[in-house]
XYZ file of C-alpha atoms in Angstrom:
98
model
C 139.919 94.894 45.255
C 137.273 93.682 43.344
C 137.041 90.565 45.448
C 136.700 92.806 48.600
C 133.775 94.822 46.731
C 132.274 91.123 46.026
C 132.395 90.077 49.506
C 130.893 93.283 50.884
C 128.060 92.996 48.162
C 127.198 90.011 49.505
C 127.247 90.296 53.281
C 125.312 93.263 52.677
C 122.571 91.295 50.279
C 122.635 88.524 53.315
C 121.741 91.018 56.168
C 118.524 92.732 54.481
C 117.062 89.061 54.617
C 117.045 89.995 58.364
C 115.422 93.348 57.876
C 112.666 92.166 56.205
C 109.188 92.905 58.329
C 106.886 90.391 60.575
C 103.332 90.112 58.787
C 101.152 91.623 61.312
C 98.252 89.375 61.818
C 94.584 90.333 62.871
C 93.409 89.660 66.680
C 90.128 89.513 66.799
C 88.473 89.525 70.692
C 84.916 88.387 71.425
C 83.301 90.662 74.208
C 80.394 88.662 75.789
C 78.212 90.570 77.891
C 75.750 88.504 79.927
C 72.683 90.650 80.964
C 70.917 89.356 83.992
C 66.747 89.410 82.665
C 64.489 92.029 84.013
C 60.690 91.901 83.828
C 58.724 95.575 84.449
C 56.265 95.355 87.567
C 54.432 97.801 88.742
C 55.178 100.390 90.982
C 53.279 99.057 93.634
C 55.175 95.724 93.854
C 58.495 97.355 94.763
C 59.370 96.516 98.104
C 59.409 98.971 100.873
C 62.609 98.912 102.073
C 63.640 99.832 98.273
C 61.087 102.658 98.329
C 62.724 104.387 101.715
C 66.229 103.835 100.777
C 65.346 105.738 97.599
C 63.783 108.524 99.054
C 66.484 108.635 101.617
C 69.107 108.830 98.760
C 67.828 110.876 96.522
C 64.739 112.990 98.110
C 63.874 114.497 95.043
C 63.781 111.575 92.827
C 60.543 110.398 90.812
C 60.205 106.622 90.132
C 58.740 106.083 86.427
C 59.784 102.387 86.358
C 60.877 99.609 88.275
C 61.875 96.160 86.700
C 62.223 93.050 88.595
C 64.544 89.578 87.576
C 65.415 86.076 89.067
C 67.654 86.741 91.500
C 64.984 89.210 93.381
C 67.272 91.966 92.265
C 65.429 95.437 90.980
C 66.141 97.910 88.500
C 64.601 101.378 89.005
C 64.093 104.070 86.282
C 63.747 107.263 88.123
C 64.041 110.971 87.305
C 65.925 113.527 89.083
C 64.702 116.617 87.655
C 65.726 116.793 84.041
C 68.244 114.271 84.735
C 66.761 110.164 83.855
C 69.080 107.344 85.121
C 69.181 103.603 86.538
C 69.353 102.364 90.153
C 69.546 98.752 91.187
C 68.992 97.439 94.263
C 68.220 94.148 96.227
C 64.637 93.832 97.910
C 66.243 94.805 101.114
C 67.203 98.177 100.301
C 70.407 97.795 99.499
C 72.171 99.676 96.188
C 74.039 97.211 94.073
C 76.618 99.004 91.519
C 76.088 97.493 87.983
């Protein structure tokens, strides 16, 4: 009897070696964002086609500022009543979803 308690004792004390718990380790992730460079112009340099599509999309909208970068891609600050937001477009009119 005692040498069945003995046996059990240590089966027992060999399994919770098993159950022991994983260090969790620390991933770390890197977000890059890459932001294309935009230089303001003035209102009067935004293309035409840009101007019409705007008004055409959003009638009531007010350009305040327009910003141009390398790839002749344009980003328009405009307010829509109380609301202020961010368009982009190319020089030909078209909207571009950034």
């Amino acid at each position: 009897m005692k040498n069945l308690f003995l046996s059990a004792a240590i089966i027992l004390g060999g399994l919770t070696s098993f159950a022991s718990t994983t260090p969790i380790s620390d991933i770390s992730v890197k977000t890059i964002s890459i932001q294309d460079e935009y230089t303001e112009i003035k209102l009067e340099e935004v293309p035409v086609a840009i101007t019409d599509a705007l008004k055409k999309a959003y009638p009531d909208a007010v350009l305040t500022k327009a910003y141009k970068n390398a790839k002749s891609e344009y980003k328009l600050d405009v307010t829509v009543g109380e609301k202020v937001g961010s368009l982009f477009a190319n020089a030909d009119g078209t909207w571009i979803k950034k």
